[in-house]
Amino acid sequence: SYSFCTLLEATTMKSPQKEDMMPPPQKEDVMPLEKEAEKSGVAGISLLGWVSLGCLVFQNSSLTLTMRASRLSSSGEDKMYLATSAVVIGEAIKVMASTCLLVMETGSVEGAWAAIYEDILSSPMSNMQLLIPAGLYTLQNNIQYYAASNLDPATFQVLYQMKLVTTAILSVILLKKKLSKTQWISILILTLGIALVQTSQGSEPSQNENQFMGFVAVFIACCTSACAGVYLEKIVKQTKASVWIRNIQLASFGLVVGLFGSYAKDREAIMMHGFLQGFEPIVWVVIFLASFGGILIAVVVKYADNIMKGFATGLAIIISALASVVLFNFVITAQYVVGAAVVIASVYLYSVNNACSCLFPVADEATAKMVAKEVPLMEKKDDENP
């Protein structure tokens, strides 16, 4: 998800060159339509923005619920589907989806192929720098399945907000970004809320579950996500390729890394029961939800604002907790309620003080504001200097 935000941000930074080539009449035709769309929305957000936010809430909450259900659906460990196989198929779906979106962006298959040849095939060595973040994201995706096997969705959903803390700290250390006092306070509050949720006992773990190892898995997933995101943000802003080109590269590398990991970890199981062992319908639902989550993030970044993104995160936490009570006999304790409320408040507080809709600090503040407002950089400069 963070990679989609970072890539969309970098694409927006390159938009001035494209805007310069557009004749003035086109600008006059486009802007009134955008303003009309804003007027037709609610609270300054277009209808598409509200729809994308609703889809994001559904995706965030349903992914944790279905992932947990899929890990519990099989009683025998040998019949459990392989997480490595699910990750590989998910990366393959991302490649196909990004390719289709690239065709839509360029307007033809020929245009998409020309972009792929120019940005990927013509300079294969320059693509190797994306191997590191792709590998980290693939590792993160595998670890999430392990965490889902040991944590209930309500706890997992809250603990996973730790990625905000890890990404913010790494951004300050490696990218020399500056956070406001309010953002530092929200990070401290978030850490406190996560500690409260982690120490609460919402439900008794089964014999095959280890809640502490589940917490460790979530922490490692947040760290790998932060490392990959910060590294990707550093290198991607130096390029001008399409967001979908970059996602094709990331997913392709992730597919290769995932295949190697699947062979190294589950070779014997694959040889005995096949690559798709235990793939029930709910497993395919999990894979599709995970694959298209990043695309939803990109849509939200474009059509909604940062405050609503934080609100959507909080709503997904609440829905996951309530659904866990019904589906997994989760017991909502007072400590969990306090911890979850603190986490939701801190995410919202951080979002209000952050210019980018990704819930992470951004180096170029002006660019981040324009991503949220859908205002191209050159048009803003023209407005300021008529």
Short mmCIF file of C-alpha atoms in Angstrom, two decimals:
data_model
loop_
_atom_site.label_atom_id
_atom_site.label_comp_id
_atom_site.label_asym_id
_atom_site.label_seq_id
_atom_site.Cartn_x
_atom_site.Cartn_y
_atom_site.Cartn_z
CA SER A 1 0.00 0.00 0.00
CA TYR A 2 2.77 2.40 0.91
CA SER A 3 4.53 1.68 -2.41
CA PHE A 4 1.42 2.79 -4.32
CA CYS A 5 1.34 6.04 -2.32
CA THR A 6 5.02 6.71 -2.90
CA LEU A 7 4.83 5.95 -6.60
CA LEU A 8 1.73 8.08 -7.07
CA GLU A 9 3.48 10.91 -5.28
CA ALA A 10 6.53 10.65 -7.54
CA THR A 11 4.32 10.54 -10.64
CA THR A 12 2.61 13.74 -9.57
CA MET A 13 5.98 15.45 -9.21
CA LYS A 14 6.66 14.79 -12.88
CA SER A 15 3.31 16.10 -14.07
CA PRO A 16 4.55 19.63 -14.98
CA GLN A 17 6.19 18.35 -18.17
CA LYS A 18 2.96 16.78 -19.31
CA GLU A 19 0.89 19.81 -18.37
CA ASP A 20 3.17 22.09 -20.40
CA MET A 21 2.37 20.11 -23.53
CA MET A 22 -1.38 20.41 -23.10
CA PRO A 23 -3.12 23.22 -25.00
CA PRO A 24 -4.89 25.86 -22.89
CA PRO A 25 -8.42 24.96 -24.05
CA GLN A 26 -8.07 21.49 -22.52
CA LYS A 27 -7.26 22.98 -19.12
CA GLU A 28 -10.31 25.18 -19.29
CA ASP A 29 -12.46 22.19 -20.12
CA VAL A 30 -11.09 19.96 -17.38
CA MET A 31 -11.08 22.27 -14.39
CA PRO A 32 -14.78 23.17 -14.43
CA LEU A 33 -15.63 19.47 -14.48
CA GLU A 34 -13.45 18.86 -11.43
CA LYS A 35 -15.02 21.78 -9.60
CA GLU A 36 -18.46 20.53 -10.52
CA ALA A 37 -17.53 17.08 -9.17
CA GLU A 38 -16.46 18.67 -5.88
CA LYS A 39 -19.74 20.54 -5.61
CA SER A 40 -21.69 17.36 -6.21
CA GLY A 41 -19.87 15.61 -3.36
CA VAL A 42 -20.32 15.77 0.39
CA ALA A 43 -18.01 17.64 2.77
CA GLY A 44 -15.75 18.66 -0.11
CA ILE A 45 -15.16 15.05 -1.20
CA SER A 46 -16.48 13.76 -4.52
CA LEU A 47 -18.77 10.77 -4.82
CA LEU A 48 -15.86 8.71 -6.12
CA GLY A 49 -13.87 9.71 -3.04
CA TRP A 50 -16.59 8.46 -0.69
CA VAL A 51 -16.97 5.23 -2.68
CA SER A 52 -13.20 4.62 -2.60
CA LEU A 53 -13.11 5.29 1.15
CA GLY A 54 -15.96 2.85 1.71
CA CYS A 55 -14.12 0.24 -0.34
CA LEU A 56 -10.95 0.88 1.63
CA VAL A 57 -12.75 0.35 4.96
CA PHE A 58 -14.26 -2.85 3.60
CA GLN A 59 -10.89 -4.05 2.28
CA ASN A 60 -8.96 -3.28 5.48
CA SER A 61 -11.45 -4.95 7.79
CA SER A 62 -12.43 -7.89 5.57
CA LEU A 63 -8.82 -8.76 4.72
CA THR A 64 -7.86 -9.39 8.36
CA LEU A 65 -11.09 -11.28 9.00
CA THR A 66 -10.89 -13.53 5.94
CA MET A 67 -7.16 -14.12 6.41
CA ARG A 68 -7.78 -15.27 9.97
CA ALA A 69 -10.71 -17.44 8.89
CA SER A 70 -8.66 -19.02 6.11
CA ARG A 71 -5.90 -19.96 8.58
CA LEU A 72 -8.44 -21.61 10.90
CA SER A 73 -10.55 -23.31 8.23
CA SER A 74 -8.33 -26.38 8.10
CA SER A 75 -7.90 -28.58 11.16
CA GLY A 76 -4.82 -30.39 9.91
CA GLU A 77 -1.57 -28.50 9.40
CA ASP A 78 -0.64 -30.63 6.38
CA LYS A 79 -3.87 -29.56 4.69
CA MET A 80 -3.32 -25.87 5.33
CA TYR A 81 -2.68 -23.79 2.22
CA LEU A 82 0.86 -22.51 1.86
CA ALA A 83 1.35 -18.82 2.60
CA THR A 84 4.26 -18.72 0.15
CA SER A 85 1.98 -19.94 -2.64
CA ALA A 86 -0.63 -17.32 -1.78
CA VAL A 87 1.98 -14.55 -1.91
CA VAL A 88 3.29 -15.71 -5.29
CA ILE A 89 -0.20 -15.77 -6.81
CA GLY A 90 -0.91 -12.37 -5.31
CA GLU A 91 2.18 -10.90 -6.99
CA ALA A 92 1.12 -12.44 -10.32
CA ILE A 93 -2.29 -10.78 -9.97
CA LYS A 94 -0.59 -7.44 -9.26
CA VAL A 95 1.47 -7.76 -12.45
CA MET A 96 -1.64 -8.42 -14.54
CA ALA A 97 -3.69 -5.68 -12.87
CA SER A 98 -0.91 -3.08 -13.22
CA THR A 99 -0.44 -4.04 -16.87
CA CYS A 100 -4.15 -3.56 -17.57
CA LEU A 101 -4.09 -0.19 -15.83
CA LEU A 102 -1.02 0.82 -17.84
CA VAL A 103 -2.91 -0.03 -21.04
CA MET A 104 -5.77 2.18 -19.86
CA GLU A 105 -3.33 4.98 -19.00
CA THR A 106 -1.53 4.90 -22.35
CA GLY A 107 -4.71 4.28 -24.35
CA SER A 108 -3.50 1.23 -26.27
CA VAL A 109 -1.60 -2.03 -25.96
CA GLU A 110 1.10 -0.63 -28.25
CA GLY A 111 1.56 2.39 -25.98
CA ALA A 112 1.81 0.16 -22.91
CA TRP A 113 4.38 -2.05 -24.60
CA ALA A 114 6.41 1.01 -25.65
CA ALA A 115 6.42 2.24 -22.04
CA ILE A 116 7.45 -1.18 -20.73
CA TYR A 117 10.25 -1.44 -23.29
CA GLU A 118 11.56 2.07 -22.62
CA ASP A 119 11.44 1.98 -18.81
CA ILE A 120 12.09 -1.72 -18.09
CA LEU A 121 13.48 -3.81 -20.94
CA SER A 122 15.88 -1.23 -22.40
CA SER A 123 17.73 -0.75 -19.10
CA PRO A 124 17.55 -4.03 -17.14
CA MET A 125 20.41 -3.18 -14.77
CA SER A 126 18.74 0.00 -13.54
CA ASN A 127 15.76 -2.09 -12.44
CA MET A 128 17.87 -4.04 -9.96
CA GLN A 129 17.56 -1.26 -7.38
CA LEU A 130 13.90 -2.25 -6.97
CA LEU A 131 14.88 -5.80 -6.01
CA ILE A 132 15.48 -4.78 -2.38
CA PRO A 133 12.05 -3.22 -1.68
CA ALA A 134 10.33 -5.97 -3.67
CA GLY A 135 12.04 -8.61 -1.54
CA LEU A 136 11.14 -6.80 1.67
CA TYR A 137 7.49 -6.48 0.66
CA THR A 138 7.38 -10.17 -0.24
CA LEU A 139 8.82 -11.05 3.18
CA GLN A 140 6.27 -8.77 4.84
CA ASN A 141 3.37 -10.45 3.01
CA ASN A 142 4.53 -13.89 4.13
CA ILE A 143 4.92 -12.75 7.73
CA GLN A 144 1.37 -11.36 7.75
CA TYR A 145 -0.02 -14.84 7.16
CA TYR A 146 1.98 -16.15 10.11
CA ALA A 147 0.70 -13.28 12.30
CA ALA A 148 -2.88 -14.02 11.24
CA SER A 149 -2.41 -17.61 12.40
CA ASN A 150 -1.51 -16.45 15.92
CA LEU A 151 -3.57 -13.28 16.48
CA ASP A 152 -7.27 -12.52 16.30
CA PRO A 153 -8.24 -9.88 13.68
CA ALA A 154 -9.13 -7.25 16.29
CA THR A 155 -5.68 -7.36 17.87
CA PHE A 156 -3.87 -7.72 14.55
CA GLN A 157 -5.65 -4.68 13.10
CA VAL A 158 -4.57 -2.46 16.00
CA LEU A 159 -1.01 -3.74 16.26
CA TYR A 160 -0.43 -3.30 12.53
CA GLN A 161 -0.79 0.47 12.96
CA MET A 162 2.72 0.24 14.38
CA LYS A 163 3.89 0.67 10.77
CA LEU A 164 3.24 4.38 11.20
CA VAL A 165 5.78 4.51 14.03
CA THR A 166 8.47 2.48 12.27
CA THR A 167 8.10 4.38 9.00
CA ALA A 168 8.13 7.79 10.67
CA ILE A 169 11.28 6.98 12.66
CA LEU A 170 13.15 5.56 9.66
CA SER A 171 12.10 8.56 7.56
CA VAL A 172 13.58 10.90 10.14
CA ILE A 173 16.83 8.89 10.40
CA LEU A 174 17.41 7.98 6.75
CA LEU A 175 15.61 10.72 4.80
CA LYS A 176 16.27 13.54 7.28
CA LYS A 177 12.58 14.43 7.46
CA LYS A 178 11.18 16.67 10.15
CA LEU A 179 8.08 15.85 12.16
CA SER A 180 6.01 18.38 14.01
CA LYS A 181 5.59 18.24 17.78
CA THR A 182 2.02 17.06 17.30
CA GLN A 183 3.20 14.16 15.15
CA TRP A 184 5.78 13.09 17.72
CA ILE A 185 3.10 13.23 20.42
CA SER A 186 0.77 11.13 18.27
CA ILE A 187 3.55 8.55 17.79
CA LEU A 188 4.08 8.29 21.54
CA ILE A 189 0.32 7.97 22.11
CA LEU A 190 0.12 5.31 19.40
CA THR A 191 2.89 3.32 21.09
CA LEU A 192 1.01 3.50 24.39
CA GLY A 193 -2.22 2.31 22.75
CA ILE A 194 -0.45 -0.61 21.08
CA ALA A 195 1.07 -1.62 24.43
CA LEU A 196 -2.38 -1.59 26.05
CA VAL A 197 -3.86 -3.76 23.30
CA GLN A 198 -0.92 -6.18 23.35
CA THR A 199 -1.20 -6.77 27.11
CA SER A 200 -4.99 -7.15 27.06
CA GLN A 201 -6.47 -10.66 26.98
CA GLY A 202 -9.34 -10.50 24.50
CA SER A 203 -9.61 -14.24 23.99
CA GLU A 204 -7.86 -17.41 25.06
CA PRO A 205 -5.39 -18.63 22.41
CA SER A 206 -5.77 -22.17 21.11
CA GLN A 207 -3.11 -24.83 21.45
CA ASN A 208 -1.55 -24.02 18.09
CA GLU A 209 -1.42 -20.26 18.69
CA ASN A 210 1.32 -18.15 20.20
CA GLN A 211 0.21 -14.57 20.75
CA PHE A 212 3.68 -13.34 21.63
CA MET A 213 5.13 -14.73 18.39
CA GLY A 214 2.20 -13.16 16.57
CA PHE A 215 3.15 -9.79 18.05
CA VAL A 216 6.78 -10.34 17.03
CA ALA A 217 5.62 -11.19 13.50
CA VAL A 218 3.58 -7.98 13.28
CA PHE A 219 6.55 -5.96 14.53
CA ILE A 220 8.86 -7.52 11.91
CA ALA A 221 6.23 -6.92 9.20
CA CYS A 222 6.00 -3.25 10.20
CA CYS A 223 9.79 -2.91 10.15
CA THR A 224 10.15 -4.53 6.71
CA SER A 225 7.31 -2.38 5.39
CA ALA A 226 9.02 0.75 6.73
CA CYS A 227 12.42 -0.17 5.30
CA ALA A 228 10.96 -0.98 1.90
CA GLY A 229 8.80 2.14 1.85
CA VAL A 230 11.57 4.54 2.85
CA TYR A 231 14.04 2.98 0.40
CA LEU A 232 11.43 3.06 -2.37
CA GLU A 233 10.59 6.70 -1.67
CA LYS A 234 14.27 7.61 -1.90
CA ILE A 235 14.90 6.01 -5.28
CA VAL A 236 11.55 6.43 -7.01
CA LYS A 237 11.53 10.23 -6.90
CA GLN A 238 14.66 10.21 -9.05
CA THR A 239 12.73 8.64 -11.93
CA LYS A 240 9.88 9.73 -14.17
CA ALA A 241 8.24 6.39 -15.03
CA SER A 242 4.52 5.76 -14.64
CA VAL A 243 3.21 4.54 -11.30
CA TRP A 244 1.96 1.39 -13.02
CA ILE A 245 5.37 0.76 -14.60
CA ARG A 246 6.94 0.83 -11.16
CA ASN A 247 4.29 -1.49 -9.77
CA ILE A 248 4.90 -3.93 -12.63
CA GLN A 249 8.59 -3.89 -11.70
CA LEU A 250 7.93 -4.38 -7.99
CA ALA A 251 5.39 -7.15 -8.52
CA SER A 252 7.62 -8.92 -11.06
CA PHE A 253 10.57 -8.92 -8.68
CA GLY A 254 8.24 -9.96 -5.87
CA LEU A 255 7.02 -12.84 -8.00
CA VAL A 256 10.57 -14.09 -8.60
CA VAL A 257 11.59 -13.67 -4.95
CA GLY A 258 8.37 -15.36 -3.84
CA LEU A 259 9.00 -18.36 -6.09
CA PHE A 260 12.49 -18.81 -4.68
CA GLY A 261 11.14 -18.51 -1.14
CA SER A 262 8.36 -20.98 -1.85
CA TYR A 263 10.84 -23.50 -3.23
CA ALA A 264 13.25 -23.04 -0.31
CA LYS A 265 10.64 -23.23 2.47
CA ASP A 266 7.90 -25.54 1.17
CA ARG A 267 9.58 -27.65 -1.48
CA GLU A 268 8.64 -30.99 0.11
CA ALA A 269 5.02 -29.99 0.73
CA ILE A 270 4.67 -28.76 -2.85
CA MET A 271 6.14 -31.98 -4.23
CA MET A 272 3.73 -34.08 -2.14
CA HIS A 273 0.47 -32.11 -2.35
CA GLY A 274 0.94 -29.54 -5.11
CA PHE A 275 1.47 -25.78 -5.27
CA LEU A 276 -2.24 -25.02 -4.73
CA GLN A 277 -2.87 -27.42 -1.85
CA GLY A 278 -5.65 -26.31 0.49
CA PHE A 279 -6.77 -23.47 -1.80
CA GLU A 280 -10.42 -23.13 -0.83
CA PRO A 281 -12.65 -20.27 -2.11
CA ILE A 282 -11.91 -18.15 0.96
CA VAL A 283 -8.18 -18.33 0.20
CA TRP A 284 -8.78 -16.80 -3.24
CA VAL A 285 -10.83 -14.06 -1.58
CA VAL A 286 -7.89 -13.27 0.71
CA ILE A 287 -5.46 -13.13 -2.22
CA PHE A 288 -7.64 -10.78 -4.26
CA LEU A 289 -8.29 -8.50 -1.28
CA ALA A 290 -4.56 -8.26 -0.56
CA SER A 291 -3.66 -7.72 -4.22
CA PHE A 292 -6.08 -4.87 -4.91
CA GLY A 293 -5.61 -3.11 -1.57
CA GLY A 294 -2.76 -1.01 -2.93
CA ILE A 295 -4.80 0.12 -5.92
CA LEU A 296 -7.54 1.25 -3.55
CA ILE A 297 -4.97 3.26 -1.60
CA ALA A 298 -3.93 5.01 -4.80
CA VAL A 299 -7.55 5.93 -5.56
CA VAL A 300 -8.10 7.25 -2.03
CA VAL A 301 -4.94 9.35 -2.25
CA LYS A 302 -6.28 10.96 -5.40
CA TYR A 303 -9.95 11.48 -4.61
CA ALA A 304 -10.16 11.82 -0.82
CA ASP A 305 -8.21 13.70 1.83
CA ASN A 306 -5.87 12.70 4.61
CA ILE A 307 -8.31 13.20 7.48
CA MET A 308 -10.82 10.84 5.87
CA LYS A 309 -8.04 8.29 5.33
CA GLY A 310 -7.35 8.31 9.08
CA PHE A 311 -11.07 8.06 9.79
CA ALA A 312 -11.29 5.04 7.48
CA THR A 313 -8.46 3.33 9.40
CA GLY A 314 -10.26 3.86 12.71
CA LEU A 315 -13.54 2.59 11.30
CA ALA A 316 -11.84 -0.55 9.99
CA ILE A 317 -10.46 -1.24 13.48
CA ILE A 318 -13.93 -0.94 15.02
CA ILE A 319 -15.52 -3.19 12.39
CA SER A 320 -12.79 -5.82 12.82
CA ALA A 321 -13.32 -5.85 16.60
CA LEU A 322 -17.11 -6.20 16.37
CA ALA A 323 -16.89 -8.88 13.68
CA SER A 324 -14.30 -10.79 15.74
CA VAL A 325 -16.78 -11.00 18.62
CA VAL A 326 -19.28 -12.75 16.36
CA LEU A 327 -16.96 -14.84 14.21
CA PHE A 328 -14.09 -15.77 16.54
CA ASN A 329 -15.55 -15.40 20.05
CA PHE A 330 -13.33 -12.41 20.75
CA VAL A 331 -13.96 -10.81 24.16
CA ILE A 332 -13.77 -7.01 24.14
CA THR A 333 -12.18 -5.98 27.43
CA ALA A 334 -12.03 -2.49 28.90
CA GLN A 335 -8.27 -2.40 28.35
CA TYR A 336 -8.71 -3.28 24.68
CA VAL A 337 -11.33 -0.53 24.24
CA VAL A 338 -9.01 2.05 25.81
CA GLY A 339 -6.02 0.87 23.77
CA ALA A 340 -7.95 0.80 20.49
CA ALA A 341 -9.42 4.25 21.17
CA VAL A 342 -5.93 5.63 21.85
CA VAL A 343 -4.62 4.10 18.62
CA ILE A 344 -7.51 5.48 16.55
CA ALA A 345 -7.08 8.94 18.09
CA SER A 346 -3.32 8.95 17.46
CA VAL A 347 -3.74 7.86 13.82
CA TYR A 348 -6.32 10.60 13.31
CA LEU A 349 -4.08 13.17 15.02
CA TYR A 350 -1.11 12.18 12.89
CA SER A 351 -3.25 12.29 9.75
CA VAL A 352 -4.50 15.82 10.43
CA ASN A 353 -0.92 17.06 10.70
CA ASN A 354 0.39 15.18 7.72
CA ALA A 355 0.22 16.59 4.22
CA CYS A 356 0.25 13.24 2.43
CA SER A 357 -2.67 10.83 2.37
CA CYS A 358 -0.33 7.87 2.93
CA LEU A 359 -0.17 8.34 6.74
CA PHE A 360 3.56 8.86 6.37
CA PRO A 361 5.67 12.06 6.35
CA VAL A 362 6.59 13.42 2.92
CA ALA A 363 9.74 15.27 1.97
CA ASP A 364 8.11 17.70 -0.46
CA GLU A 365 5.26 19.35 1.44
CA ALA A 366 3.98 21.31 -1.56
CA THR A 367 3.83 18.16 -3.66
CA ALA A 368 1.93 16.29 -0.93
CA LYS A 369 -0.68 19.03 -0.71
CA MET A 370 -1.16 18.93 -4.47
CA VAL A 371 -1.58 15.15 -4.42
CA ALA A 372 -4.48 15.55 -2.00
CA LYS A 373 -6.07 18.40 -3.94
CA GLU A 374 -5.50 16.96 -7.45
CA VAL A 375 -3.89 20.25 -8.53
CA PRO A 376 -0.98 19.85 -10.96
CA LEU A 377 2.23 21.58 -9.94
CA MET A 378 2.50 23.86 -12.97
CA GLU A 379 -1.11 25.01 -12.69
CA LYS A 380 -0.51 26.02 -9.08
CA LYS A 381 2.55 28.03 -10.08
CA ASP A 382 0.56 29.72 -12.82
CA ASP A 383 -2.13 30.70 -10.32
CA GLU A 384 0.41 32.19 -7.93
CA ASN A 385 2.26 34.09 -10.69
CA PRO A 386 -0.27 35.15 -13.34
#
